Coordinates of C-alpha atoms in Angstrom, one line a residue:
M1 CA -29.1 -18.6 -3.6
S2 CA -29.2 -22.3 -2.8
D3 CA -28.3 -23.8 0.6
A4 CA -25.1 -25.4 -0.9
R5 CA -21.9 -24.2 0.7
K6 CA -20.5 -21.4 -1.5
R7 CA -16.9 -21.1 -2.6
Y8 CA -15.1 -17.8 -3.2
A9 CA -11.7 -17.2 -4.9
V10 CA -9.6 -14.2 -4.0
L11 CA -6.9 -13.1 -6.4
V12 CA -4.3 -10.9 -4.7
G13 CA -0.6 -9.9 -4.7
Q14 CA 1.5 -10.3 -1.6
A15 CA -1.3 -11.4 0.7
D16 CA 0.7 -10.9 3.9
E17 CA 1.2 -7.1 3.3
S18 CA -0.6 -4.8 5.7
Y19 CA -3.6 -3.8 3.6
Q20 CA -4.1 -7.3 2.1
E21 CA -3.8 -9.0 5.4
R22 CA -6.4 -6.8 7.0
F23 CA -8.7 -7.2 4.0
M24 CA -8.4 -10.9 4.2
R25 CA -9.2 -10.9 7.9
G26 CA -12.5 -9.2 7.3
F27 CA -13.4 -11.2 4.2
L28 CA -12.6 -14.6 5.8
R29 CA -14.4 -13.7 9.0
R30 CA -17.6 -12.8 7.1
A31 CA -17.3 -15.7 4.7
F32 CA -16.9 -18.3 7.5
D33 CA -19.8 -16.7 9.4
N34 CA -21.9 -17.4 6.3
N35 CA -20.6 -21.0 6.0
A36 CA -18.6 -20.3 2.8
D37 CA -15.2 -21.6 1.7
V38 CA -12.4 -19.3 0.5
C39 CA -9.4 -20.1 -1.8
V40 CA -6.7 -17.5 -1.9
F41 CA -4.4 -17.2 -5.0
S42 CA -1.6 -14.9 -4.2
M43 CA 1.7 -13.8 -5.8
Y44 CA 4.6 -13.9 -3.4
V45 CA 5.2 -10.2 -3.9
K46 CA 3.4 -7.6 -5.9
Y47 CA 6.2 -7.3 -8.5
Q48 CA 9.3 -9.2 -9.2
D49 CA 12.8 -8.0 -10.4
T50 CA 13.0 -10.1 -13.5
A51 CA 10.6 -11.1 -16.3
V52 CA 11.2 -14.8 -15.5
R53 CA 10.1 -14.3 -11.9
E54 CA 7.2 -12.2 -12.8
Q55 CA 5.9 -14.9 -15.2
G56 CA 6.5 -17.6 -12.7
D57 CA 5.0 -15.8 -9.7
S58 CA 1.9 -14.7 -11.7
N59 CA 1.3 -18.3 -12.9
I60 CA -0.4 -18.9 -9.5
Y61 CA -3.6 -17.5 -11.0
S62 CA -3.7 -20.2 -13.7
L63 CA -4.4 -22.7 -10.9
M64 CA -7.8 -21.2 -10.3
Q65 CA -10.6 -23.1 -12.1
P66 CA -13.5 -20.7 -12.6
E67 CA -16.1 -23.4 -12.7
A68 CA -15.2 -24.4 -9.1
F69 CA -16.2 -21.0 -7.6
D70 CA -19.4 -19.1 -7.0
G71 CA -17.9 -15.6 -6.7
I72 CA -14.5 -14.0 -7.2
V73 CA -12.7 -10.9 -5.6
M74 CA -9.7 -9.4 -7.3
L75 CA -7.5 -7.0 -5.4
K76 CA -6.4 -5.5 -8.6
D77 CA -4.1 -2.8 -7.2
T78 CA -2.0 -5.3 -5.5
I79 CA -1.2 -7.2 -8.7
Q80 CA 1.4 -5.0 -10.2
T81 CA 3.0 -7.2 -12.8
A82 CA 2.6 -5.5 -16.2
N83 CA -0.5 -6.7 -18.2
V84 CA -1.4 -9.4 -15.7
P85 CA -4.5 -7.6 -14.2
A86 CA -5.9 -6.9 -17.6
K87 CA -5.4 -10.5 -18.8
L88 CA -7.0 -11.8 -15.6
E89 CA -10.1 -9.6 -16.1
K90 CA -10.4 -10.6 -19.7
W91 CA -10.1 -14.3 -18.8
L92 CA -12.7 -14.0 -16.0
K93 CA -15.1 -12.1 -18.4
E94 CA -14.9 -14.9 -20.9
S95 CA -14.9 -17.9 -18.6
F96 CA -16.8 -17.0 -15.4
K97 CA -20.5 -16.3 -15.1
G98 CA -20.7 -15.5 -11.4
P99 CA -20.2 -12.2 -9.6
V100 CA -16.8 -10.6 -9.6
L101 CA -15.7 -7.6 -7.5
V102 CA -12.6 -5.6 -8.3
V103 CA -11.1 -3.8 -5.2
E104 CA -9.1 -0.6 -5.0
K105 CA -8.8 0.0 -8.8
E106 CA -11.2 0.8 -11.6
S107 CA -12.3 -1.8 -14.0
E108 CA -14.0 -1.6 -17.4
L109 CA -15.4 -5.1 -17.2
F110 CA -16.6 -5.6 -13.6
P111 CA -18.1 -3.7 -10.7
Y112 CA -15.3 -2.1 -8.6
V113 CA -15.0 -0.4 -5.2
I114 CA -12.3 2.1 -4.1
T115 CA -11.7 3.5 -0.7
S116 CA -11.9 7.3 -0.9
S117 CA -8.7 8.8 0.6
Y118 CA -9.5 12.4 -0.1
Q119 CA -11.2 13.4 3.2
A120 CA -8.7 11.5 5.3
M121 CA -5.7 13.1 3.6
Y122 CA -7.4 16.5 3.9
N123 CA -7.9 15.9 7.6
I124 CA -4.2 15.0 8.1
V125 CA -3.0 18.2 6.3
E126 CA -5.6 20.3 8.3
H127 CA -4.3 18.8 11.5
M128 CA -0.8 19.9 10.6
I129 CA -2.0 23.4 9.9
E130 CA -4.6 24.0 12.6
K131 CA -3.1 22.0 15.5
H132 CA 0.5 22.8 15.0
G133 CA 0.5 26.0 12.9
Y134 CA 2.7 24.7 10.1
T135 CA 2.6 26.8 7.0
D136 CA 5.5 25.4 5.0
I137 CA 4.4 21.9 4.3
A138 CA 5.9 19.6 1.6
F139 CA 4.1 16.6 0.1
L140 CA 5.6 13.2 -0.8
S141 CA 3.2 11.7 -3.3
G142 CA 3.1 8.3 -4.9
K143 CA 3.3 7.6 -8.6
R144 CA 2.0 10.5 -10.8
W145 CA -0.4 8.3 -12.7
H146 CA -1.8 6.4 -9.8
E147 CA -5.4 7.4 -8.8
H148 CA -4.7 7.2 -5.1
S149 CA -1.7 9.5 -5.6
Q150 CA -3.7 11.9 -7.5
E151 CA -6.6 12.0 -5.0
R152 CA -4.3 12.4 -2.0
L153 CA -2.2 15.1 -3.7
Q154 CA -5.4 17.0 -4.6
A155 CA -6.6 16.8 -1.0
Y156 CA -3.2 18.4 0.1
R157 CA -3.6 21.1 -2.5
D158 CA -7.2 21.9 -1.6
C159 CA -6.5 22.0 2.1
M160 CA -3.5 24.3 1.7
N161 CA -5.5 26.6 -0.6
K162 CA -8.4 26.7 1.8
H163 CA -6.1 28.0 4.6
G164 CA -4.5 30.6 2.3
L165 CA -1.2 28.7 2.1
T166 CA 0.9 28.7 -1.1
V167 CA 1.6 25.4 -2.7
S168 CA 5.1 25.6 -4.3
E169 CA 5.7 22.9 -6.9
D170 CA 9.2 22.4 -5.5
R171 CA 7.6 21.2 -2.3
I172 CA 5.9 18.3 -4.1
V173 CA 8.0 15.2 -4.6
Y174 CA 6.8 12.1 -6.5
G175 CA 7.7 8.6 -5.3
D176 CA 6.5 5.1 -5.8
F177 CA 5.0 4.2 -2.4
W178 CA 8.2 2.3 -1.4
Y179 CA 10.7 3.2 1.4
T180 CA 13.4 4.4 -1.0
S181 CA 11.1 7.2 -2.2
G182 CA 11.5 8.7 1.3
E183 CA 15.3 8.8 0.9
N184 CA 15.0 10.4 -2.5
C185 CA 12.6 13.0 -1.0
A186 CA 15.1 13.8 1.7
D187 CA 17.8 14.3 -0.9
Q188 CA 15.6 16.7 -2.9
L189 CA 14.5 18.7 0.2
T190 CA 18.0 19.1 1.5
S191 CA 19.9 19.6 -1.8
N192 CA 21.8 22.8 -2.6
G193 CA 21.4 24.1 0.9
R194 CA 17.6 24.5 0.6
K195 CA 15.6 25.5 3.6
L196 CA 13.8 22.5 5.2
P197 CA 10.0 22.6 5.3
Q198 CA 8.3 22.7 8.7
A199 CA 6.5 19.5 7.9
V200 CA 6.2 16.8 5.2
V201 CA 3.0 14.9 4.6
C202 CA 3.5 11.5 2.9
A203 CA 1.1 9.5 0.7
N204 CA 1.8 6.3 2.7
D205 CA 3.6 4.9 5.8
Q206 CA 6.4 3.1 3.9
M207 CA 7.6 6.3 2.2
A208 CA 7.2 8.2 5.5
I209 CA 9.4 5.6 7.3
G210 CA 12.0 5.9 4.6
L211 CA 11.9 9.7 4.8
C212 CA 12.3 9.7 8.6
K213 CA 15.2 7.3 8.4
A214 CA 16.9 9.4 5.8
F215 CA 16.3 12.6 7.7
T216 CA 17.6 11.1 11.0
E217 CA 20.8 9.9 9.2
R218 CA 21.3 13.5 8.1
G219 CA 20.9 14.8 11.7
V220 CA 17.4 16.1 11.1
R221 CA 15.2 15.4 14.2
I222 CA 11.6 14.1 13.9
P223 CA 9.5 16.1 14.8
D224 CA 11.7 18.8 16.3
D225 CA 13.3 19.9 13.0
V226 CA 10.7 18.5 10.6
A227 CA 7.3 17.1 11.4
V228 CA 6.0 14.1 9.4
A229 CA 2.5 12.7 8.9
S230 CA 1.4 9.9 6.6
Y231 CA -1.5 7.8 5.3
D232 CA -2.3 4.1 5.5
S233 CA -1.3 3.5 9.2
T234 CA 0.6 0.3 9.5
V235 CA 2.1 -1.6 12.5
E236 CA 5.6 -0.5 11.2
G237 CA 4.5 3.2 11.4
Q238 CA 2.8 2.7 14.8
T239 CA 5.9 1.1 16.4
S240 CA 8.4 3.6 15.0
P241 CA 10.7 5.6 17.3
K242 CA 8.2 8.4 17.0
P243 CA 4.8 6.7 16.0
L244 CA 3.6 8.1 12.7
T245 CA 0.5 10.3 12.7
S246 CA -1.4 8.7 9.9
T247 CA -4.8 7.3 9.0
V248 CA -6.1 3.7 9.1
I249 CA -7.5 2.5 5.8
P250 CA -10.7 0.5 6.6
A251 CA -9.3 -2.6 4.8
E252 CA -11.0 -5.0 7.2
D253 CA -14.3 -3.3 6.6
M254 CA -13.6 -3.5 2.9
G255 CA -13.1 -7.3 3.2
V256 CA -16.5 -7.6 5.0
Y257 CA -18.1 -5.5 2.3
A258 CA -16.6 -7.6 -0.5
E259 CA -18.1 -10.8 0.9
D260 CA -21.5 -9.0 1.4
F261 CA -21.3 -7.9 -2.2
L262 CA -20.8 -11.4 -3.5
R263 CA -23.5 -12.9 -1.3
S264 CA -26.0 -10.2 -2.2
S265 CA -25.3 -10.7 -5.9
L266 CA -25.8 -14.5 -5.6
E267 CA -29.0 -14.0 -3.8
G268 CA -30.3 -11.5 -6.4
R269 CA -30.2 -8.5 -4.1
E270 CA -28.7 -5.1 -5.0
P271 CA -25.4 -4.7 -3.2
G272 CA -25.0 -1.6 -1.1
S273 CA -22.2 0.9 -1.4
F274 CA -19.0 1.1 0.6
K275 CA -19.0 4.3 2.8
E276 CA -16.4 3.8 5.4
I277 CA -14.0 6.8 5.9
P278 CA -10.4 6.1 7.0
K279 CA -9.8 7.1 10.7
L280 CA -7.1 9.6 11.7
I281 CA -4.6 8.2 14.1
I282 CA -2.6 10.7 16.1
G283 CA 1.0 9.7 16.8
E284 CA 4.1 11.8 17.8
S285 CA 5.8 12.3 14.5
C286 CA 3.6 15.4 13.8
G287 CA 4.6 17.1 17.1
C288 CA 1.7 15.8 19.3
T289 CA 2.7 14.3 22.7
E290 CA 2.2 10.7 23.8
E291 CA -0.7 11.9 26.0
E292 CA -2.5 13.4 23.0
S293 CA -2.1 10.2 21.0
N294 CA -4.9 7.8 20.2
M295 CA -2.4 5.3 18.8
P296 CA -3.1 1.6 19.4
K297 CA -1.0 0.4 22.2
F298 CA 1.8 -2.0 21.4
T299 CA 4.4 -3.6 23.6
G300 CA 7.3 -1.4 22.4
R301 CA 8.9 0.8 19.7
R302 CA 11.8 0.2 17.4
D303 CA 15.1 1.9 18.3
S304 CA 15.6 3.0 14.7
W305 CA 13.4 3.9 11.8
G306 CA 14.6 1.0 9.6
T307 CA 12.6 -2.2 9.5
Q308 CA 13.3 -5.8 8.3
I309 CA 11.3 -5.0 5.2
S310 CA 12.7 -1.5 4.5
E311 CA 16.4 -2.4 4.9
E312 CA 18.2 -3.3 1.7
G313 CA 21.4 -5.2 1.4
Y314 CA 22.6 -8.8 1.4
F315 CA 20.4 -9.9 4.3
S316 CA 17.3 -8.2 3.0
I317 CA 14.3 -10.5 2.7
F318 CA 14.0 -9.3 -0.9
N319 CA 17.6 -10.2 -1.8
K320 CA 17.3 -13.0 -4.4
M321 CA 21.0 -13.1 -5.3
P322 CA 21.7 -16.8 -4.5
E323 CA 18.6 -17.9 -6.4
T324 CA 19.4 -15.7 -9.4
L325 CA 23.0 -17.0 -9.5
L326 CA 21.8 -20.6 -9.6
M327 CA 19.6 -19.7 -12.6
Q328 CA 22.5 -18.7 -14.8
N329 CA 23.5 -21.1 -17.6
S330 CA 27.0 -19.7 -18.5
L331 CA 30.0 -18.4 -16.7
E332 CA 29.6 -15.0 -18.5
D333 CA 26.0 -14.7 -17.2
F334 CA 27.1 -15.8 -13.7
I335 CA 29.8 -13.2 -13.6
G336 CA 27.5 -10.5 -15.0
T337 CA 24.9 -11.3 -12.4
L338 CA 27.4 -11.3 -9.6
Y339 CA 28.7 -7.9 -10.8
S340 CA 25.2 -6.5 -10.7
Y341 CA 24.8 -7.5 -7.0
C342 CA 28.2 -6.1 -5.9
Y343 CA 26.5 -3.2 -4.1
Q344 CA 24.7 -5.7 -1.8
I345 CA 27.9 -7.6 -1.0
L346 CA 29.7 -4.3 -0.1

């Protein structure tokens, strides 16, 4: 590796989201310590609501000129526009000769690194069983096909089985890692007069927040009536009315590792492996007290479970109605678009 200042490119979706922000913090700190420059190419959000927006937002990656960089990191799991990750990988394979690291998703073309969530999720379920004595525990999973969903669900199954507890398939609900999955889960768990579980473990904080909000609106108290625990501890979860018992993904450590990987590859050294295990964060949503919590201290808590990001409606930060209306080229399309957004106006 020469003494020339190195330049790295990071390809990411929604760089200001919790995991991505923490990853970038670690990557940038290590890169700047090593006198390297970093250019970040990020979609505004991970996925858009129309094909036109998806194409426009993902065009940000076409601005990257491979010959201008020494190493590239691709946060593949955050780029969720259909076919874009595969096209990016193929393009990089054909046009870039330096080291490439794919983060949090498998790759057939490049080295990749994925944080293991199995042990952390196992520890969360075990905490609910051994600390609180819950035996009827439901699980809100992510997408069926997603590797993180499958790994976390398997940890739940294994922990329940180890403790001799039955896993009923009607206690497993599949979501999509977004807040609305929590509301759907609450609907399923309360439908037809079903008996509520003692606890629900969720595959991420966003779904857990949505679940707690939906339960609270139905008069179900957290954790008095139903305890909740989660994964991927976020500031939103930590500042909830009852801070979420969850686990912190070592995203910042992953960022440091990614820069180390690129630098080692450029210097002809064998990169090491990533071995950090997510840390269990005890909140109050599981039934623990504030005195038992090891939660990071913030200045306050929200009065309600909803957040600026989770709330839908006209004033949501994800409401693109005015922009979409301006894009229409005929009165018929304009009226049709307005009709599709009526639920937000109401």
